[in-house]
Amino acid sequence: MKDFKCNKDDFYHRSNSDYIPENEADDLIYLSEEYNDEIGFFELESVIDAYKSVLAKCATLAKIFHNMQMQAKGISKGNDKLSKDVTSSKKKRKRLEKRVKNLENELSILRKENDKSVLEHKNLVKDTTIIKDTNHLNLLN
């Protein structure tokens, strides 16, 4: 490959043509067409296009990966919160179960006391009935 610098004055002098490029890009295209075998501009252009395509795909994949990472972080935070909620719910459940046991014990005690009171009441009713009967008998005598 020939080593040269693209100097407009030198380029026009070497090209020996009447072509005057409008800008440096046209200048390079003209130069590359003239020296296509030496610098392979068109091959280079297709390689550059391929690299651009690959870079665009990589950028898309990077965005997708980033979104997946953010979703994973969100899921992780959600799982942590759910885990805390479950732990908290388990603790609340244990406390409530304990409270229910205590209330059941209290209810059992109250039932026993009620049964005693009912029995005492029955006994009192019997005693009262006996006393009434005795008083009635005494009055009759």
PDB file of C-alpha atoms in Angstrom:
ATOM      1  CA  MET A   1       0.000   0.000   0.000  1.00  0.00           C
ATOM      2  CA  LYS A   2       1.240   3.422  -0.918  1.00  0.00           C
ATOM      3  CA  ASP A   3       1.820   5.880   1.941  1.00  0.00           C
ATOM      4  CA  PHE A   4       0.530   9.357   1.135  1.00  0.00           C
ATOM      5  CA  LYS A   5      -1.122  12.363   2.733  1.00  0.00           C
ATOM      6  CA  CYS A   6      -4.308  13.856   1.386  1.00  0.00           C
ATOM      7  CA  ASN A   7      -3.401  17.466   0.728  1.00  0.00           C
ATOM      8  CA  LYS A   8      -5.870  19.234  -1.577  1.00  0.00           C
ATOM      9  CA  ASP A   9      -3.221  21.096  -3.551  1.00  0.00           C
ATOM     10  CA  ASP A  10      -1.142  17.958  -3.892  1.00  0.00           C
ATOM     11  CA  PHE A  11      -4.266  15.931  -4.728  1.00  0.00           C
ATOM     12  CA  TYR A  12      -5.367  18.230  -7.526  1.00  0.00           C
ATOM     13  CA  HIS A  13      -1.855  18.288  -8.856  1.00  0.00           C
ATOM     14  CA  ARG A  14      -1.538  14.492  -8.809  1.00  0.00           C
ATOM     15  CA  SER A  15      -5.008  13.778 -10.129  1.00  0.00           C
ATOM     16  CA  ASN A  16      -4.435  15.693 -13.346  1.00  0.00           C
ATOM     17  CA  SER A  17      -8.172  16.240 -13.763  1.00  0.00           C
ATOM     18  CA  ASP A  18     -10.672  19.060 -13.851  1.00  0.00           C
ATOM     19  CA  TYR A  19     -12.730  17.567 -11.001  1.00  0.00           C
ATOM     20  CA  ILE A  20     -13.118  19.984  -8.068  1.00  0.00           C
ATOM     21  CA  PRO A  21     -14.676  18.309  -4.999  1.00  0.00           C
ATOM     22  CA  GLU A  22     -17.199  20.268  -2.948  1.00  0.00           C
ATOM     23  CA  ASN A  23     -15.930  19.037   0.411  1.00  0.00           C
ATOM     24  CA  GLU A  24     -13.361  16.760   1.991  1.00  0.00           C
ATOM     25  CA  ALA A  25     -15.672  13.727   1.882  1.00  0.00           C
ATOM     26  CA  ASP A  26     -16.049  14.083  -1.886  1.00  0.00           C
ATOM     27  CA  ASP A  27     -12.306  14.621  -2.005  1.00  0.00           C
ATOM     28  CA  LEU A  28     -11.684  11.318  -0.224  1.00  0.00           C
ATOM     29  CA  ILE A  29     -14.231   9.455  -2.344  1.00  0.00           C
ATOM     30  CA  TYR A  30     -12.617  10.721  -5.528  1.00  0.00           C
ATOM     31  CA  LEU A  31      -9.205   9.835  -4.190  1.00  0.00           C
ATOM     32  CA  SER A  32     -10.359   6.369  -3.136  1.00  0.00           C
ATOM     33  CA  GLU A  33     -11.934   5.688  -6.518  1.00  0.00           C
ATOM     34  CA  GLU A  34      -8.710   6.680  -8.210  1.00  0.00           C
ATOM     35  CA  TYR A  35      -6.560   4.518  -5.899  1.00  0.00           C
ATOM     36  CA  ASN A  36      -9.163   1.807  -5.174  1.00  0.00           C
ATOM     37  CA  ASP A  37      -6.743  -1.057  -5.657  1.00  0.00           C
ATOM     38  CA  GLU A  38      -4.281   0.434  -3.217  1.00  0.00           C
ATOM     39  CA  ILE A  39      -6.494   1.541  -0.309  1.00  0.00           C
ATOM     40  CA  GLY A  40      -9.597  -0.631  -0.767  1.00  0.00           C
ATOM     41  CA  PHE A  41     -11.986   2.198   0.141  1.00  0.00           C
ATOM     42  CA  PHE A  42     -15.137   0.414  -0.915  1.00  0.00           C
ATOM     43  CA  GLU A  43     -14.141  -2.705   1.016  1.00  0.00           C
ATOM     44  CA  LEU A  44     -13.355  -0.509   3.968  1.00  0.00           C
ATOM     45  CA  GLU A  45     -16.743   1.181   3.626  1.00  0.00           C
ATOM     46  CA  SER A  46     -18.555  -2.165   3.765  1.00  0.00           C
ATOM     47  CA  VAL A  47     -16.477  -3.206   6.804  1.00  0.00           C
ATOM     48  CA  ILE A  48     -17.343   0.084   8.504  1.00  0.00           C
ATOM     49  CA  ASP A  49     -21.044  -0.475   7.741  1.00  0.00           C
ATOM     50  CA  ALA A  50     -20.792  -3.982   9.188  1.00  0.00           C
ATOM     51  CA  TYR A  51     -19.119  -2.621  12.335  1.00  0.00           C
ATOM     52  CA  LYS A  52     -21.835   0.041  12.657  1.00  0.00           C
ATOM     53  CA  SER A  53     -24.473  -2.669  12.390  1.00  0.00           C
ATOM     54  CA  VAL A  54     -22.729  -4.782  15.030  1.00  0.00           C
ATOM     55  CA  LEU A  55     -22.329  -1.750  17.305  1.00  0.00           C
ATOM     56  CA  ALA A  56     -26.028  -0.928  16.938  1.00  0.00           C
ATOM     57  CA  LYS A  57     -26.923  -4.509  17.847  1.00  0.00           C
ATOM     58  CA  CYS A  58     -24.528  -4.386  20.809  1.00  0.00           C
ATOM     59  CA  ALA A  59     -26.108  -1.143  22.000  1.00  0.00           C
ATOM     60  CA  THR A  60     -29.552  -2.733  21.755  1.00  0.00           C
ATOM     61  CA  LEU A  61     -28.359  -5.782  23.670  1.00  0.00           C
ATOM     62  CA  ALA A  62     -26.738  -3.539  26.293  1.00  0.00           C
ATOM     63  CA  LYS A  63     -30.065  -1.712  26.773  1.00  0.00           C
ATOM     64  CA  ILE A  64     -31.918  -5.021  27.065  1.00  0.00           C
ATOM     65  CA  PHE A  65     -29.341  -6.321  29.555  1.00  0.00           C
ATOM     66  CA  HIS A  66     -29.562  -3.101  31.577  1.00  0.00           C
ATOM     67  CA  ASN A  67     -33.366  -3.352  31.673  1.00  0.00           C
ATOM     68  CA  MET A  68     -33.103  -6.988  32.767  1.00  0.00           C
ATOM     69  CA  GLN A  69     -30.677  -5.995  35.531  1.00  0.00           C
ATOM     70  CA  MET A  70     -33.059  -3.291  36.724  1.00  0.00           C
ATOM     71  CA  GLN A  71     -35.966  -5.757  36.671  1.00  0.00           C
ATOM     72  CA  ALA A  72     -33.861  -8.272  38.592  1.00  0.00           C
ATOM     73  CA  LYS A  73     -33.052  -5.601  41.195  1.00  0.00           C
ATOM     74  CA  GLY A  74     -36.741  -4.749  41.444  1.00  0.00           C
ATOM     75  CA  ILE A  75     -37.658  -8.408  41.824  1.00  0.00           C
ATOM     76  CA  SER A  76     -34.935  -8.818  44.428  1.00  0.00           C
ATOM     77  CA  LYS A  77     -36.221  -5.820  46.382  1.00  0.00           C
ATOM     78  CA  GLY A  78     -39.755  -7.135  46.020  1.00  0.00           C
ATOM     79  CA  ASN A  79     -38.655 -10.554  47.265  1.00  0.00           C
ATOM     80  CA  ASP A  80     -36.890  -8.959  50.226  1.00  0.00           C
ATOM     81  CA  LYS A  81     -40.044  -7.015  51.082  1.00  0.00           C
ATOM     82  CA  LEU A  82     -42.196 -10.121  50.680  1.00  0.00           C
ATOM     83  CA  SER A  83     -39.779 -12.072  52.848  1.00  0.00           C
ATOM     84  CA  LYS A  84     -40.016  -9.399  55.552  1.00  0.00           C
ATOM     85  CA  ASP A  85     -43.800  -9.371  55.205  1.00  0.00           C
ATOM     86  CA  VAL A  86     -43.922 -13.157  55.552  1.00  0.00           C
ATOM     87  CA  THR A  87     -41.678 -13.051  58.619  1.00  0.00           C
ATOM     88  CA  SER A  88     -43.801 -10.289  60.105  1.00  0.00           C
ATOM     89  CA  SER A  89     -46.986 -12.228  59.328  1.00  0.00           C
ATOM     90  CA  LYS A  90     -45.561 -15.352  60.961  1.00  0.00           C
ATOM     91  CA  LYS A  91     -44.747 -13.366  64.098  1.00  0.00           C
ATOM     92  CA  LYS A  92     -48.218 -11.821  64.128  1.00  0.00           C
ATOM     93  CA  ARG A  93     -49.763 -15.259  63.641  1.00  0.00           C
ATOM     94  CA  LYS A  94     -47.787 -16.675  66.579  1.00  0.00           C
ATOM     95  CA  ARG A  95     -48.860 -13.758  68.752  1.00  0.00           C
ATOM     96  CA  LEU A  96     -52.478 -14.235  67.725  1.00  0.00           C
ATOM     97  CA  GLU A  97     -52.299 -17.994  68.315  1.00  0.00           C
ATOM     98  CA  LYS A  98     -50.914 -17.310  71.789  1.00  0.00           C
ATOM     99  CA  ARG A  99     -53.701 -14.808  72.448  1.00  0.00           C
ATOM    100  CA  VAL A 100     -56.312 -17.324  71.251  1.00  0.00           C
ATOM    101  CA  LYS A 101     -54.883 -19.973  73.624  1.00  0.00           C
ATOM    102  CA  ASN A 102     -55.015 -17.506  76.504  1.00  0.00           C
ATOM    103  CA  LEU A 103     -58.608 -16.602  75.646  1.00  0.00           C
ATOM    104  CA  GLU A 104     -59.532 -20.282  75.390  1.00  0.00           C
ATOM    105  CA  ASN A 105     -58.002 -20.862  78.841  1.00  0.00           C
ATOM    106  CA  GLU A 106     -59.893 -17.888  80.244  1.00  0.00           C
ATOM    107  CA  LEU A 107     -63.093 -19.178  78.633  1.00  0.00           C
ATOM    108  CA  SER A 108     -62.521 -22.605  80.123  1.00  0.00           C
ATOM    109  CA  ILE A 109     -62.026 -21.075  83.580  1.00  0.00           C
ATOM    110  CA  LEU A 110     -65.166 -18.943  83.155  1.00  0.00           C
ATOM    111  CA  ARG A 111     -67.165 -21.999  82.084  1.00  0.00           C
ATOM    112  CA  LYS A 112     -65.990 -23.888  85.171  1.00  0.00           C
ATOM    113  CA  GLU A 113     -66.909 -20.931  87.369  1.00  0.00           C
ATOM    114  CA  ASN A 114     -70.238 -20.658  85.591  1.00  0.00           C
ATOM    115  CA  ASP A 115     -70.878 -24.350  86.105  1.00  0.00           C
ATOM    116  CA  LYS A 116     -70.075 -23.906  89.803  1.00  0.00           C
ATOM    117  CA  SER A 117     -72.378 -20.900  89.985  1.00  0.00           C
ATOM    118  CA  VAL A 118     -75.155 -22.791  88.263  1.00  0.00           C
ATOM    119  CA  LEU A 119     -74.695 -25.702  90.651  1.00  0.00           C
ATOM    120  CA  GLU A 120     -74.663 -23.361  93.627  1.00  0.00           C
ATOM    121  CA  HIS A 121     -77.771 -21.672  92.284  1.00  0.00           C
ATOM    122  CA  LYS A 122     -79.519 -25.023  91.951  1.00  0.00           C
ATOM    123  CA  ASN A 123     -78.473 -25.907  95.476  1.00  0.00           C
ATOM    124  CA  LEU A 124     -79.759 -22.583  96.736  1.00  0.00           C
ATOM    125  CA  VAL A 125     -83.018 -23.092  94.922  1.00  0.00           C
ATOM    126  CA  LYS A 126     -83.327 -26.519  96.549  1.00  0.00           C
ATOM    127  CA  ASP A 127     -82.487 -25.094  99.934  1.00  0.00           C
ATOM    128  CA  THR A 128     -84.969 -22.301  99.444  1.00  0.00           C
ATOM    129  CA  THR A 129     -87.611 -24.737  98.384  1.00  0.00           C
ATOM    130  CA  ILE A 130     -86.917 -26.884 101.439  1.00  0.00           C
ATOM    131  CA  ILE A 131     -87.087 -23.857 103.712  1.00  0.00           C
ATOM    132  CA  LYS A 132     -90.324 -22.719 102.086  1.00  0.00           C
ATOM    133  CA  ASP A 133     -91.772 -26.148 102.426  1.00  0.00           C
ATOM    134  CA  THR A 134     -90.663 -26.316 106.031  1.00  0.00           C
ATOM    135  CA  ASN A 135     -92.108 -22.895 106.748  1.00  0.00           C
ATOM    136  CA  HIS A 136     -95.312 -23.827 105.059  1.00  0.00           C
ATOM    137  CA  LEU A 137     -95.529 -26.974 107.076  1.00  0.00           C
ATOM    138  CA  ASN A 138     -94.851 -25.057 110.245  1.00  0.00           C
ATOM    139  CA  LEU A 139     -97.575 -22.642 109.441  1.00  0.00           C
ATOM    140  CA  LEU A 140     -99.966 -25.403 108.821  1.00  0.00           C
ATOM    141  CA  ASN A 141     -99.228 -26.996 112.143  1.00  0.00           C
TER     142      ASN A 141
END
